[in-house]
Tab-separated table of C-alpha atoms in Angstrom:
chain	number	residue	atom	x	y	z
W	1014	MET	CA	34.225	-6.618	-18.042
W	1015	ALA	CA	32.711	-9.899	-16.864
W	1016	SER	CA	31.180	-8.145	-13.845
W	1017	SER	CA	29.608	-5.504	-16.077
W	1018	SER	CA	28.154	-8.188	-18.349
W	1019	SER	CA	26.762	-10.058	-15.335
W	1020	SER	CA	25.138	-6.901	-13.964
W	1021	SER	CA	23.623	-6.133	-17.351
W	1022	ASP	CA	22.213	-9.661	-17.588
W	1023	GLN	CA	20.778	-9.422	-14.079
W	1024	ALA	CA	19.167	-6.065	-14.860
W	1025	PHE	CA	17.629	-7.415	-18.063
W	1026	PHE	CA	16.316	-10.464	-16.220
W	1027	ASN	CA	14.802	-8.323	-13.451
W	1028	ASN	CA	13.130	-6.013	-15.974
W	1029	CYS	CA	11.633	-8.988	-17.790
W	1030	LEU	CA	10.372	-10.408	-14.507
W	1031	LEU	CA	8.804	-7.061	-13.609
W	1032	THR	CA	7.139	-7.011	-17.029
W	1033	LEU	CA	5.624	-10.443	-16.378
W	1034	TYR	CA	3.957	-9.133	-13.221
W	1035	LEU	CA	2.889	-5.834	-14.776
W	1036	ILE	CA	1.081	-7.374	-17.750
W	1037	ALA	CA	-1.040	-9.727	-15.629
W	1038	PRO	CA	-3.557	-7.169	-14.229
W	1039	PRO	CA	-4.357	-5.492	-17.591
W	1040	THR	CA	-4.650	-8.939	-19.174
W	1041	PHE	CA	-7.203	-9.992	-16.560
W	1042	ILE	CA	-9.172	-6.735	-16.798
W	1043	SER	CA	-9.239	-6.624	-20.600
W	1044	LEU	CA	-10.334	-10.253	-20.906
W	1045	ARG	CA	-13.241	-9.632	-18.554
W	1046	PHE	CA	-14.682	-7.349	-21.224
W	1047	LEU	CA	-13.179	-8.514	-24.525
W	1048	GLN	CA	-12.535	-12.146	-25.390
W	1049	ALA	CA	-9.757	-13.238	-27.725
W	1050	PRO	CA	-11.573	-14.009	-31.005
W	1051	TYR	CA	-10.827	-17.688	-31.545
W	1052	GLY	CA	-12.672	-20.920	-30.854
W	1053	LYS	CA	-16.157	-20.342	-29.443
W	1054	HIS	CA	-15.593	-16.588	-29.492
W	1055	HIS	CA	-14.445	-16.327	-33.098
W	1056	ARG	CA	-15.657	-13.189	-34.844
W	1057	PRO	CA	-14.561	-11.149	-37.865
W	1058	GLY	CA	-12.684	-7.874	-37.714
W	1059	TRP	CA	-9.351	-9.057	-36.341
W	1060	GLY	CA	-7.451	-9.225	-39.609
W	1061	PRO	CA	-6.030	-12.245	-41.417
W	1062	THR	CA	-6.263	-15.713	-39.933
W	1063	VAL	CA	-4.307	-18.957	-40.162
W	1064	SER	CA	-5.334	-22.525	-39.436
W	1065	PRO	CA	-5.515	-23.266	-35.669
W	1066	PRO	CA	-2.977	-26.139	-35.802
W	1067	LEU	CA	-0.406	-23.897	-37.478
W	1068	ALA	CA	-1.154	-21.040	-35.076
W	1069	TRP	CA	-0.702	-23.246	-32.003
W	1070	PHE	CA	2.542	-24.673	-33.355
W	1071	LEU	CA	4.081	-21.312	-34.232
W	1072	MET	CA	2.985	-19.284	-31.213
W	1073	GLU	CA	3.966	-21.957	-28.672
W	1074	SER	CA	7.247	-22.901	-30.369
W	1075	PRO	CA	9.512	-20.413	-28.477
W	1076	THR	CA	8.933	-22.465	-25.344
W	1077	LEU	CA	10.995	-25.212	-26.968
W	1078	TRP	CA	13.595	-23.597	-29.207
W	1079	LEU	CA	14.299	-20.550	-27.042
W	1080	THR	CA	14.518	-22.631	-23.870
W	1081	LEU	CA	16.950	-25.037	-25.507
W	1082	LEU	CA	18.929	-22.119	-26.939
W	1083	ILE	CA	19.269	-20.265	-23.624
W	1084	PHE	CA	19.793	-23.193	-21.293
W	1085	PRO	CA	23.419	-24.104	-22.195
W	1086	PHE	CA	24.593	-20.566	-21.315
W	1087	GLY	CA	23.601	-20.863	-17.645
W	1088	HIS	CA	26.228	-21.732	-15.068
W	1089	ASN	CA	23.892	-24.464	-13.733
W	1090	PHE	CA	23.662	-26.053	-17.171
W	1091	ARG	CA	25.545	-29.192	-16.124
W	1092	ASN	CA	23.839	-29.481	-12.753
W	1093	PRO	CA	21.549	-32.543	-12.909
W	1094	LYS	CA	18.991	-30.720	-10.749
W	1095	SER	CA	18.566	-27.975	-13.343
W	1096	LEU	CA	18.079	-30.520	-16.118
W	1097	ILE	CA	15.523	-32.423	-14.044
W	1098	LEU	CA	13.709	-29.217	-13.088
W	1099	ILE	CA	13.309	-27.908	-16.640
W	1100	SER	CA	12.026	-31.267	-17.918
W	1101	PRO	CA	8.326	-30.849	-16.905
W	1102	PHE	CA	8.261	-27.411	-18.567
W	1103	LEU	CA	9.615	-28.863	-21.818
W	1104	PHE	CA	7.337	-31.895	-21.557
W	1105	HIS	CA	4.243	-29.700	-21.317
W	1106	TYR	CA	5.251	-27.572	-24.283
W	1107	LEU	CA	6.274	-30.524	-26.416
W	1108	HIS	CA	2.654	-31.584	-26.096
W	1109	ARG	CA	1.242	-28.088	-26.582
W	1110	SER	CA	3.496	-27.144	-29.520
W	1111	CYS	CA	3.562	-30.432	-31.424
W	1112	ILE	CA	1.125	-33.111	-30.257
W	1113	TYR	CA	-1.925	-30.877	-29.666
W	1114	PRO	CA	-1.677	-29.181	-33.103
W	1115	LEU	CA	-1.367	-32.597	-34.741
W	1116	ARG	CA	-4.508	-33.713	-32.926
W	1117	LEU	CA	-6.330	-30.640	-34.220
W	1118	HIS	CA	-5.001	-31.285	-37.717
W	1119	ARG	CA	-6.373	-34.825	-37.679
W	1120	ASN	CA	-9.777	-33.458	-36.730
W	1121	LYS	CA	-11.598	-33.539	-40.076
W	1122	THR	CA	-14.279	-30.989	-39.135
W	1123	GLN	CA	-13.908	-27.403	-40.314
W	1124	LEU	CA	-12.071	-25.232	-37.791
W	1125	THR	CA	-12.541	-21.482	-37.592
W	1126	GLY	CA	-9.478	-19.418	-38.440
W	1127	PHE	CA	-7.072	-18.234	-35.753
W	1128	PRO	CA	-6.312	-14.468	-35.956
W	1129	VAL	CA	-2.668	-13.709	-36.715
W	1130	THR	CA	-2.759	-10.756	-34.282
W	1131	VAL	CA	-3.690	-13.039	-31.374
W	1132	ALA	CA	-1.037	-15.577	-32.378
W	1133	LEU	CA	1.602	-12.810	-32.470
W	1134	MET	CA	0.658	-11.624	-28.978
W	1135	ALA	CA	0.912	-15.188	-27.679
W	1136	PHE	CA	4.250	-15.583	-29.474
W	1137	GLY	CA	5.560	-12.445	-27.734
W	1138	PHE	CA	4.439	-13.661	-24.321
W	1139	ASN	CA	6.069	-17.042	-24.874
W	1140	LEU	CA	9.346	-15.343	-25.802
W	1141	LEU	CA	9.257	-13.419	-22.522
W	1142	ASN	CA	8.175	-16.327	-20.369
W	1143	SER	CA	10.502	-18.902	-21.923
W	1144	TYR	CA	13.466	-16.608	-21.354
W	1145	LEU	CA	12.525	-16.097	-17.702
W	1146	GLN	CA	11.860	-19.736	-16.865
W	1147	ALA	CA	14.919	-21.063	-18.713
W	1148	ARG	CA	17.267	-18.395	-17.392
W	1149	TRP	CA	16.122	-18.864	-13.810
W	1150	VAL	CA	16.411	-22.648	-13.865
W	1151	SER	CA	19.720	-22.737	-15.755
W	1152	HIS	CA	21.478	-19.735	-14.218
W	1153	TYR	CA	19.981	-17.879	-11.264
W	1154	LYS	CA	18.507	-20.592	-9.068
W	1155	ASP	CA	20.686	-21.602	-6.100
W	1156	TYR	CA	20.566	-25.395	-5.965
W	1157	ASP	CA	23.120	-25.815	-3.181
W	1158	GLY	CA	21.719	-23.360	-0.643
W	1159	GLU	CA	18.428	-25.178	-0.008
W	1160	SER	CA	19.392	-27.033	3.196
W	1161	GLY	CA	21.913	-29.122	1.323
W	1162	GLY	CA	19.422	-29.861	-1.439
W	1163	ARG	CA	16.764	-31.560	0.699
W	1164	LEU	CA	14.253	-28.735	0.269
W	1165	PHE	CA	14.774	-28.807	-3.477
W	1166	TRP	CA	13.707	-32.434	-3.704
W	1167	TRP	CA	10.676	-32.007	-1.430
W	1168	ARG	CA	9.460	-28.993	-3.389
W	1169	PHE	CA	10.187	-30.653	-6.694
W	1170	LEU	CA	8.346	-33.878	-5.870
W	1171	ILE	CA	5.295	-32.151	-4.374
W	1172	GLY	CA	5.138	-29.721	-7.298
W	1173	LEU	CA	5.649	-32.517	-9.813
W	1174	VAL	CA	2.648	-34.462	-8.489
W	1175	ILE	CA	0.488	-31.333	-8.757
W	1176	PHE	CA	1.899	-30.585	-12.218
W	1177	PHE	CA	1.192	-34.008	-13.679
W	1178	CYS	CA	-2.276	-34.162	-12.118
W	1179	GLY	CA	-3.032	-30.869	-13.846
W	1180	MET	CA	-1.509	-32.013	-17.128
W	1181	TRP	CA	-3.608	-35.184	-17.086
W	1182	VAL	CA	-6.796	-33.137	-16.551
W	1183	ASN	CA	-5.753	-30.726	-19.308
W	1184	ILE	CA	-4.949	-33.403	-21.896
W	1185	TRP	CA	-8.020	-35.505	-21.048
W	1186	SER	CA	-10.294	-32.456	-21.379
W	1187	ASP	CA	-8.773	-31.391	-24.696
W	1188	LYS	CA	-9.248	-34.933	-25.994
W	1189	VAL	CA	-12.937	-34.853	-25.059
W	1190	LEU	CA	-13.451	-31.466	-26.745
W	1191	VAL	CA	-11.640	-32.490	-29.931
W	1192	GLY	CA	-13.681	-35.701	-29.961
W	1193	LEU	CA	-16.925	-33.700	-29.835
W	1194	LYS	CA	-15.776	-31.600	-32.789
W	1195	LYS	CA	-15.079	-34.760	-34.783
W	1196	GLN	CA	-18.726	-35.771	-34.375
W	1197	GLY	CA	-19.804	-32.725	-36.360
W	1198	GLY	CA	-23.144	-30.975	-36.021
W	1199	GLY	CA	-21.860	-27.928	-34.172
W	1200	TYR	CA	-21.046	-27.428	-30.515
W	1201	LYS	CA	-22.345	-29.898	-27.944
W	1202	VAL	CA	-22.468	-29.979	-24.144
W	1203	PRO	CA	-19.367	-31.864	-22.929
W	1204	ARG	CA	-20.226	-34.382	-20.239
W	1205	GLY	CA	-18.534	-36.826	-17.909
W	1206	GLY	CA	-15.447	-36.726	-15.749
W	1207	TRP	CA	-14.251	-33.261	-14.833
W	1208	PHE	CA	-16.900	-31.726	-17.098
W	1209	GLY	CA	-19.379	-32.744	-14.413
W	1210	LEU	CA	-17.771	-30.156	-12.128
W	1211	VAL	CA	-16.637	-27.263	-14.314
W	1212	SER	CA	-17.218	-25.908	-17.790
W	1213	CYS	CA	-13.507	-25.612	-18.532
W	1214	PRO	CA	-11.517	-28.440	-16.937
W	1215	ASN	CA	-8.848	-27.939	-19.603
W	1216	TYR	CA	-8.158	-24.476	-18.127
W	1217	PHE	CA	-8.377	-25.779	-14.570
W	1218	GLY	CA	-5.799	-28.428	-15.456
W	1219	GLU	CA	-3.420	-25.866	-16.909
W	1220	ILE	CA	-3.789	-23.591	-13.880
W	1221	LEU	CA	-3.020	-26.590	-11.678
W	1222	GLU	CA	0.055	-27.402	-13.783
W	1223	TRP	CA	1.616	-23.986	-13.358
W	1224	PHE	CA	0.794	-23.910	-9.665
W	1225	GLY	CA	2.817	-27.124	-9.461
W	1226	TRP	CA	5.581	-25.436	-11.466
W	1227	ALA	CA	5.608	-22.515	-9.018
W	1228	VAL	CA	6.075	-25.007	-6.173
W	1229	MET	CA	8.833	-26.854	-8.050
W	1230	THR	CA	10.827	-23.719	-8.895
W	1231	TRP	CA	9.961	-21.965	-5.593
W	1232	SER	CA	10.635	-18.639	-7.252
W	1233	TRP	CA	9.157	-15.282	-8.205
W	1234	VAL	CA	9.518	-16.434	-11.804
W	1235	GLY	CA	7.346	-19.511	-11.273
W	1236	LEU	CA	4.818	-17.564	-9.211
W	1237	GLY	CA	4.608	-14.868	-11.878
W	1238	PHE	CA	3.856	-17.456	-14.553
W	1239	PHE	CA	1.151	-19.024	-12.381
W	1240	LEU	CA	-0.484	-15.651	-11.706
W	1241	TYR	CA	-0.395	-14.707	-15.371
W	1242	THR	CA	-1.940	-18.061	-16.275
W	1243	CYS	CA	-4.814	-17.287	-13.885
W	1244	ALA	CA	-5.159	-13.759	-15.300
W	1245	ASN	CA	-5.393	-15.190	-18.809
W	1246	LEU	CA	-7.494	-18.323	-18.315
W	1247	VAL	CA	-9.960	-17.468	-15.542
W	1248	PRO	CA	-11.713	-14.670	-17.524
W	1249	ARG	CA	-11.807	-16.865	-20.626
W	1250	ALA	CA	-13.304	-19.714	-18.600
W	1251	LEU	CA	-15.982	-17.366	-17.289
W	1252	ALA	CA	-16.768	-16.293	-20.855
W	1253	HIS	CA	-16.989	-19.949	-21.933
W	1254	HIS	CA	-19.309	-20.700	-19.020
W	1255	LYS	CA	-21.581	-17.808	-19.921
W	1256	TRP	CA	-21.548	-18.879	-23.583
W	1257	TYR	CA	-22.613	-22.419	-22.668
W	1258	LEU	CA	-25.439	-21.141	-20.465
W	1259	GLU	CA	-26.715	-18.794	-23.172
W	1260	LYS	CA	-26.458	-21.334	-25.985
W	1261	PHE	CA	-27.884	-24.407	-24.264
W	1262	GLY	CA	-30.168	-22.787	-21.684
W	1263	GLU	CA	-32.025	-25.328	-19.556
W	1264	ASP	CA	-30.067	-28.198	-21.117
W	1265	TYR	CA	-26.850	-26.999	-19.518
W	1266	PRO	CA	-26.116	-28.281	-15.975
W	1267	LYS	CA	-26.698	-25.386	-13.579
W	1268	HIS	CA	-24.494	-26.812	-10.820
W	1269	ARG	CA	-21.305	-26.574	-12.880
W	1270	LYS	CA	-18.788	-23.933	-11.923
W	1271	ALA	CA	-16.713	-22.135	-14.559
W	1272	VAL	CA	-13.177	-23.258	-13.784
W	1273	ILE	CA	-12.466	-24.089	-10.107
W	1274	PRO	CA	-14.464	-27.125	-8.886
W	1275	PHE	CA	-17.076	-26.257	-6.207
W	1276	LEU	CA	-15.792	-22.666	-5.923
W	1277	TYR	CA	-15.741	-20.539	-9.064
C-alpha cells in the first residue's frame, strides 16, 4: 500500500513538472503578441478588477501557505539542508506577498485596477510551482548523494550569491518605480542605477534570482521555474521597452536595452 502511494505521488509530481515545462513556450509566444492588462498595459475588456495590493497578496500567497503546508510531509523535512535550501524561496515570497503589496498600498496615487482573470491565472501558476519547489526540496532531493554533501554547499553558496544579487536589484528597482508613482503627474522616465542599462531592471533582478535558485536546487524543478520566469518576463520587458520608446520618444535613452544589460 505504501509503495502504491509512493508511486502515485511520484507520478503526480512528474506530471506537474512536465506541465511546468509545457506551459512555458505558449506563455512566451502569447505574451509576444498580447500583454497582460495591468500596470502600463492596463486596458478595459478583461472583466472585474481588484486593487493591485490585494491582487498581489492573494495571487502570490500560495507560495507561502502551500509551501509551509506541504513541507512537513517530506521525508527530508527534518534535514537542516532542506530547511536552509527552502529559506531563500520563502524569503523572496514573503517580500512579494506581504511587503510589496503594503508598499503599493502606502502609495497614495491612484492605481489602475488589476484584472481578476489575470490574478486567477497567476494564482494557479503559483499553486503548481509552489507544490513542485516545496515537494522537491522537502522530499525528492537527495542531500546525501552529492559527494558527501560538499557539492550541495558549493552549489547552494554560489546560487545564493546570485539569488540575493538579483533580489537586491529587484527590490531596489521596485522602490524606484513606486517612488515615481508617488510623485504624481503620470509616468516618468526612471533614471539612475540599473535603469541606466535596461528599461526593466526589476525583471532582470527576478530572472537573476531564479537562475540562482536553479543553481541552488540543481534540479529540473529549479531549471523549469527559471525558464518559465524568462518566458513570462522577457516578453513583458520588451513590451515595456517599446512602450517607453513610443511614449517618451527622443527623451528616452536609446542605448538602454530591454531587460539584459548590454545584450537584450
